[in-house]
Amino acid sequence: MASRRTVLALTLAALLTGALAAPLGAQAAPAGAHAAAVRAAAAVTAAARAVSGTVVARYDFDGGRSSSIPDNSGNGHTLRLIAGNGGTVRAVPHRSGQALRFPAKCTGSCPHAALQSPSSASLNPGTRAISFGASVLLAASQTSKGQNIVQKGYSTESSQWKLQVDGAAGRPSCVLVGANPGIKIVRSTVSVADGSWHTVECRRTSTALTVVVDGAVRGSRVISAKLSVANSRPLSIGGKGAYSDNDQFHGIIDDVWVRIG
């Protein structure tokens, strides 16, 4: 949950972009600008509330296996390894259990690896609230143009929800793609590429998409309540698949979870 100070700061920032930003005696901002500022402030307030919902998938990776990884939620979304060029994932110690290290950054014919569960309608939120996240460790030397942590669906096909790390700066971002509204993305104002563990999370309420890092809201935007995500693609962790352009994650991932409702 975001701190009260963080929520207040973001709310004030949203309001100051509207009519309240005009100096004393200046012409008032247009009604449309004020309405946009109010909507932005409302989105930030909504973003501060975690999505409750039902856990539909959860993976703690404590079994130390690289394939046939059980869904700890009990919903049967078992993961299997999808690999190319000799790629794999390796168990490493994390807290009292284990996490999984994905292939390191390289050039040329690089190893690729992702974990996927079979497609399931229970992982499609439609227009309902959804939140999803993970714990990640990524070094500054391992960043790239884009690395996928967890997703379902593809941006160019039907619809998608996704948590990723963007660019050399290593900033997490959340993506929603609906059939009609198109791609909606919100990027964190802070990086996680520092060689330390961080929790990262995406939250979708009816009209807001939010990125949360280490429990603090780090970005939020207004979205349409009609944006619907439903597709027949698998849940995928650590990359889109095993092919060369798979947006491979190059660090360590643990404690992946998805809530809907």
CSV table of C-alpha atoms in Angstrom, one decimal:
chain,number,residue,atom,x,y,z
A,1,MET,CA,0.0,0.0,0.0
A,2,ALA,CA,1.4,3.4,-0.9
A,3,SER,CA,2.2,5.8,1.9
A,4,ARG,CA,-0.2,8.7,2.7
A,5,ARG,CA,2.6,11.1,1.8
A,6,THR,CA,3.2,9.5,-1.6
A,7,VAL,CA,-0.5,9.6,-2.5
A,8,LEU,CA,-0.9,13.2,-1.4
A,9,ALA,CA,2.1,14.3,-3.5
A,10,LEU,CA,0.8,12.5,-6.6
A,11,THR,CA,-2.7,13.9,-6.1
A,12,LEU,CA,-1.4,17.5,-5.7
A,13,ALA,CA,0.8,17.1,-8.7
A,14,ALA,CA,-2.2,16.0,-10.8
A,15,LEU,CA,-4.3,18.9,-9.5
A,16,LEU,CA,-1.6,21.4,-10.2
A,17,THR,CA,-1.6,20.5,-13.9
A,18,GLY,CA,-5.1,21.8,-14.1
A,19,ALA,CA,-6.9,24.9,-13.1
A,20,LEU,CA,-5.2,25.2,-9.7
A,21,ALA,CA,-1.9,25.8,-11.5
A,22,ALA,CA,-3.0,29.3,-12.9
A,23,PRO,CA,-1.5,32.2,-11.0
A,24,LEU,CA,-3.7,34.6,-9.0
A,25,GLY,CA,-5.5,36.9,-11.4
A,26,ALA,CA,-4.7,34.9,-14.5
A,27,GLN,CA,-7.4,33.5,-16.7
A,28,ALA,CA,-8.9,30.3,-15.3
A,29,ALA,CA,-8.0,27.1,-17.0
A,30,PRO,CA,-10.6,25.7,-19.5
A,31,ALA,CA,-13.2,23.5,-18.0
A,32,GLY,CA,-11.9,20.5,-20.0
A,33,ALA,CA,-8.4,21.0,-18.5
A,34,HIS,CA,-9.9,21.1,-15.0
A,35,ALA,CA,-11.9,18.0,-15.6
A,36,ALA,CA,-8.8,16.2,-16.9
A,37,ALA,CA,-6.9,17.2,-13.7
A,38,VAL,CA,-9.8,15.9,-11.5
A,39,ARG,CA,-9.8,12.6,-13.4
A,40,ALA,CA,-6.1,12.3,-13.0
A,41,ALA,CA,-6.3,13.0,-9.3
A,42,ALA,CA,-9.1,10.4,-8.9
A,43,ALA,CA,-7.0,7.9,-10.7
A,44,VAL,CA,-4.1,8.4,-8.3
A,45,THR,CA,-6.4,8.1,-5.3
A,46,ALA,CA,-7.8,4.8,-6.7
A,47,ALA,CA,-4.3,3.6,-7.5
A,48,ALA,CA,-3.3,3.8,-3.8
A,49,ARG,CA,-5.8,1.1,-3.0
A,50,ALA,CA,-4.5,-2.4,-3.7
A,51,VAL,CA,-6.8,-4.7,-5.7
A,52,SER,CA,-8.2,-7.3,-3.4
A,53,GLY,CA,-9.7,-9.9,-5.7
A,54,THR,CA,-8.9,-13.6,-5.8
A,55,VAL,CA,-5.4,-15.1,-6.4
A,56,VAL,CA,-5.7,-17.1,-9.6
A,57,ALA,CA,-2.0,-18.0,-10.0
A,58,ARG,CA,1.0,-17.9,-7.7
A,59,TYR,CA,4.6,-19.2,-8.0
A,60,ASP,CA,7.2,-19.2,-5.2
A,61,PHE,CA,9.7,-21.5,-7.1
A,62,ASP,CA,10.8,-23.1,-3.9
A,63,GLY,CA,10.8,-26.5,-5.4
A,64,GLY,CA,14.0,-25.7,-7.3
A,65,ARG,CA,12.7,-27.1,-10.5
A,66,SER,CA,13.2,-25.5,-14.0
A,67,SER,CA,10.2,-27.2,-15.5
A,68,SER,CA,6.8,-28.6,-14.4
A,69,ILE,CA,6.6,-25.9,-11.7
A,70,PRO,CA,3.3,-26.1,-9.7
A,71,ASP,CA,0.9,-23.3,-9.3
A,72,ASN,CA,0.9,-22.6,-5.5
A,73,SER,CA,-2.6,-21.1,-5.7
A,74,GLY,CA,-4.0,-24.5,-6.3
A,75,ASN,CA,-5.6,-23.6,-9.6
A,76,GLY,CA,-3.5,-25.9,-11.7
A,77,HIS,CA,-1.7,-23.4,-13.9
A,78,THR,CA,1.5,-25.5,-14.0
A,79,LEU,CA,4.5,-23.9,-15.7
A,80,ARG,CA,6.8,-25.7,-18.2
A,81,LEU,CA,10.1,-24.5,-19.6
A,82,ILE,CA,10.1,-23.1,-23.2
A,83,ALA,CA,13.8,-22.8,-24.4
A,84,GLY,CA,16.0,-22.1,-27.4
A,85,ASN,CA,19.7,-22.1,-28.0
A,86,GLY,CA,20.4,-24.1,-24.9
A,87,GLY,CA,18.5,-21.6,-22.6
A,88,THR,CA,17.3,-22.6,-19.2
A,89,VAL,CA,16.5,-21.2,-15.8
A,90,ARG,CA,18.5,-22.1,-12.6
A,91,ALA,CA,17.4,-22.2,-9.0
A,92,VAL,CA,19.3,-19.8,-6.7
A,93,PRO,CA,18.8,-19.1,-3.0
A,94,HIS,CA,16.4,-16.3,-2.0
A,95,ARG,CA,15.4,-15.6,1.6
A,96,SER,CA,14.4,-19.0,3.1
A,97,GLY,CA,13.6,-20.5,-0.3
A,98,GLN,CA,14.6,-20.3,-3.9
A,99,ALA,CA,14.2,-18.0,-7.0
A,100,LEU,CA,15.0,-18.6,-10.7
A,101,ARG,CA,17.8,-17.0,-12.6
A,102,PHE,CA,17.0,-16.4,-16.3
A,103,PRO,CA,19.6,-16.3,-19.2
A,104,ALA,CA,22.1,-13.4,-18.9
A,105,LYS,CA,22.4,-10.7,-21.5
A,106,CYS,CA,24.6,-11.5,-24.5
A,107,THR,CA,25.2,-10.9,-28.2
A,108,GLY,CA,24.8,-13.3,-31.1
A,109,SER,CA,23.0,-16.6,-30.8
A,110,CYS,CA,21.9,-16.2,-27.2
A,111,PRO,CA,20.1,-18.6,-25.0
A,112,HIS,CA,16.4,-17.9,-24.5
A,113,ALA,CA,14.1,-19.2,-21.8
A,114,ALA,CA,10.6,-18.6,-20.6
A,115,LEU,CA,8.1,-20.4,-18.3
A,116,GLN,CA,4.6,-20.9,-19.6
A,117,SER,CA,1.3,-22.3,-18.4
A,118,PRO,CA,-1.5,-23.5,-20.7
A,119,SER,CA,-4.0,-20.9,-21.7
A,120,SER,CA,-6.9,-20.6,-19.3
A,121,ALA,CA,-10.0,-18.3,-19.4
A,122,SER,CA,-9.6,-17.9,-15.6
A,123,LEU,CA,-6.5,-15.8,-16.3
A,124,ASN,CA,-8.5,-13.4,-18.5
A,125,PRO,CA,-9.8,-10.4,-16.4
A,126,GLY,CA,-12.0,-8.9,-19.1
A,127,THR,CA,-13.0,-5.5,-17.7
A,128,ARG,CA,-12.6,-6.6,-14.1
A,129,ALA,CA,-9.9,-5.4,-11.7
A,130,ILE,CA,-6.6,-7.2,-11.9
A,131,SER,CA,-3.2,-6.9,-10.2
A,132,PHE,CA,-0.1,-8.9,-10.8
A,133,GLY,CA,3.5,-8.7,-9.7
A,134,ALA,CA,6.8,-10.3,-8.7
A,135,SER,CA,10.0,-9.9,-6.9
A,136,VAL,CA,13.0,-9.2,-9.2
A,137,LEU,CA,16.7,-8.7,-9.1
A,138,LEU,CA,18.4,-7.1,-12.1
A,139,ALA,CA,21.9,-5.6,-12.4
A,140,ALA,CA,22.5,-2.3,-14.2
A,141,SER,CA,24.7,-4.2,-16.7
A,142,GLN,CA,21.9,-6.5,-17.6
A,143,THR,CA,19.3,-4.0,-18.9
A,144,SER,CA,18.1,-4.0,-22.5
A,145,LYS,CA,15.4,-2.3,-24.6
A,146,GLY,CA,12.8,-4.4,-23.0
A,147,GLN,CA,12.4,-7.4,-20.6
A,148,ASN,CA,9.2,-9.1,-19.8
A,149,ILE,CA,8.5,-10.3,-16.2
A,150,VAL,CA,5.0,-11.7,-16.6
A,151,GLN,CA,2.3,-11.4,-19.2
A,152,LYS,CA,-0.7,-13.0,-20.9
A,153,GLY,CA,-1.3,-12.1,-24.6
A,154,TYR,CA,0.5,-10.1,-27.2
A,155,SER,CA,0.2,-6.4,-28.0
A,156,THR,CA,-0.3,-7.1,-31.7
A,157,GLU,CA,-2.8,-9.8,-31.3
A,158,SER,CA,-6.2,-9.4,-29.6
A,159,SER,CA,-5.4,-8.2,-26.0
A,160,GLN,CA,-2.7,-8.3,-23.3
A,161,TRP,CA,-1.8,-7.6,-19.7
A,162,LYS,CA,2.0,-7.3,-19.0
A,163,LEU,CA,4.6,-6.3,-16.4
A,164,GLN,CA,8.0,-5.5,-17.9
A,165,VAL,CA,11.3,-3.6,-17.4
A,166,ASP,CA,12.0,-0.9,-20.0
A,167,GLY,CA,15.3,0.4,-21.5
A,168,ALA,CA,18.8,1.0,-20.2
A,169,ALA,CA,17.4,2.8,-17.2
A,170,GLY,CA,15.6,-0.3,-16.0
A,171,ARG,CA,12.3,1.2,-15.1
A,172,PRO,CA,9.3,-1.2,-14.6
A,173,SER,CA,6.2,-0.5,-16.7
A,174,CYS,CA,2.6,-1.9,-16.9
A,175,VAL,CA,0.8,-2.6,-20.1
A,176,LEU,CA,-2.8,-3.2,-21.0
A,177,VAL,CA,-4.0,-3.8,-24.5
A,178,GLY,CA,-7.7,-4.0,-25.3
A,179,ALA,CA,-9.5,-4.9,-28.6
A,180,ASN,CA,-10.5,-1.3,-29.3
A,181,PRO,CA,-8.8,1.2,-26.9
A,182,GLY,CA,-5.3,0.2,-28.0
A,183,ILE,CA,-2.0,0.0,-26.0
A,184,LYS,CA,-2.1,1.7,-22.6
A,185,ILE,CA,1.2,1.9,-20.7
A,186,VAL,CA,2.4,3.5,-17.4
A,187,ARG,CA,6.1,3.7,-16.5
A,188,SER,CA,7.7,3.9,-13.1
A,189,THR,CA,9.6,7.0,-12.2
A,190,VAL,CA,12.3,4.9,-10.5
A,191,SER,CA,14.6,2.1,-11.6
A,192,VAL,CA,14.9,-1.4,-10.3
A,193,ALA,CA,18.2,-2.2,-12.1
A,194,ASP,CA,20.6,-1.8,-9.2
A,195,GLY,CA,21.5,-5.4,-8.3
A,196,SER,CA,19.1,-5.5,-5.3
A,197,TRP,CA,15.7,-7.2,-4.8
A,198,HIS,CA,12.6,-5.2,-5.5
A,199,THR,CA,8.9,-5.9,-5.6
A,200,VAL,CA,7.1,-4.7,-8.7
A,201,GLU,CA,3.3,-4.7,-9.3
A,202,CYS,CA,0.7,-3.6,-11.8
A,203,ARG,CA,-2.8,-2.6,-10.7
A,204,ARG,CA,-5.8,-2.1,-12.9
A,205,THR,CA,-9.0,-0.7,-11.3
A,206,SER,CA,-12.0,0.2,-13.5
A,207,THR,CA,-10.5,3.5,-14.7
A,208,ALA,CA,-6.8,3.5,-13.6
A,209,LEU,CA,-3.6,1.6,-14.5
A,210,THR,CA,-0.8,1.9,-11.9
A,211,VAL,CA,2.7,0.7,-11.4
A,212,VAL,CA,3.9,0.1,-7.8
A,213,VAL,CA,7.6,-0.5,-6.8
A,214,ASP,CA,8.4,-1.7,-3.3
A,215,GLY,CA,4.9,-0.8,-2.1
A,216,ALA,CA,4.9,2.8,-3.4
A,217,VAL,CA,2.9,4.1,-6.3
A,218,ARG,CA,5.4,5.2,-9.0
A,219,GLY,CA,3.1,6.1,-11.8
A,220,SER,CA,-0.6,6.1,-12.7
A,221,ARG,CA,-2.8,6.9,-15.7
A,222,VAL,CA,-6.5,7.0,-16.5
A,223,ILE,CA,-7.9,4.2,-18.7
A,224,SER,CA,-11.3,3.3,-20.1
A,225,ALA,CA,-13.6,1.2,-18.0
A,226,LYS,CA,-14.4,-0.6,-21.3
A,227,LEU,CA,-10.9,-1.8,-21.9
A,228,SER,CA,-11.2,-5.6,-21.9
A,229,VAL,CA,-8.4,-8.2,-21.8
A,230,ALA,CA,-9.3,-11.7,-22.9
A,231,ASN,CA,-7.2,-13.9,-25.1
A,232,SER,CA,-6.3,-17.6,-25.7
A,233,ARG,CA,-2.5,-17.1,-25.1
A,234,PRO,CA,-0.6,-18.8,-22.2
A,235,LEU,CA,0.6,-17.1,-19.1
A,236,SER,CA,4.3,-16.4,-19.7
A,237,ILE,CA,7.1,-15.6,-17.2
A,238,GLY,CA,10.6,-14.3,-18.1
A,239,GLY,CA,9.9,-13.7,-21.8
A,240,LYS,CA,7.4,-14.1,-24.6
A,241,GLY,CA,8.7,-17.4,-25.6
A,242,ALA,CA,11.9,-19.1,-26.8
A,243,TYR,CA,12.5,-17.3,-30.1
A,244,SER,CA,15.2,-14.7,-30.6
A,245,ASP,CA,13.0,-11.6,-30.2
A,246,ASN,CA,11.4,-12.8,-26.9
A,247,ASP,CA,12.1,-9.7,-24.7
A,248,GLN,CA,14.1,-12.0,-22.4
A,249,PHE,CA,14.4,-11.1,-18.8
A,250,HIS,CA,18.1,-11.2,-17.8
A,251,GLY,CA,17.9,-11.3,-14.0
A,252,ILE,CA,16.3,-13.3,-11.2
A,253,ILE,CA,12.5,-13.6,-10.6
A,254,ASP,CA,10.6,-14.9,-7.5
A,255,ASP,CA,7.1,-14.8,-6.0
A,256,VAL,CA,5.0,-14.2,-9.2
A,257,TRP,CA,1.3,-13.7,-8.5
A,258,VAL,CA,-1.9,-12.7,-10.3
A,259,ARG,CA,-5.2,-11.5,-8.7
A,260,ILE,CA,-8.5,-10.9,-10.5
A,261,GLY,CA,-11.7,-9.4,-9.3
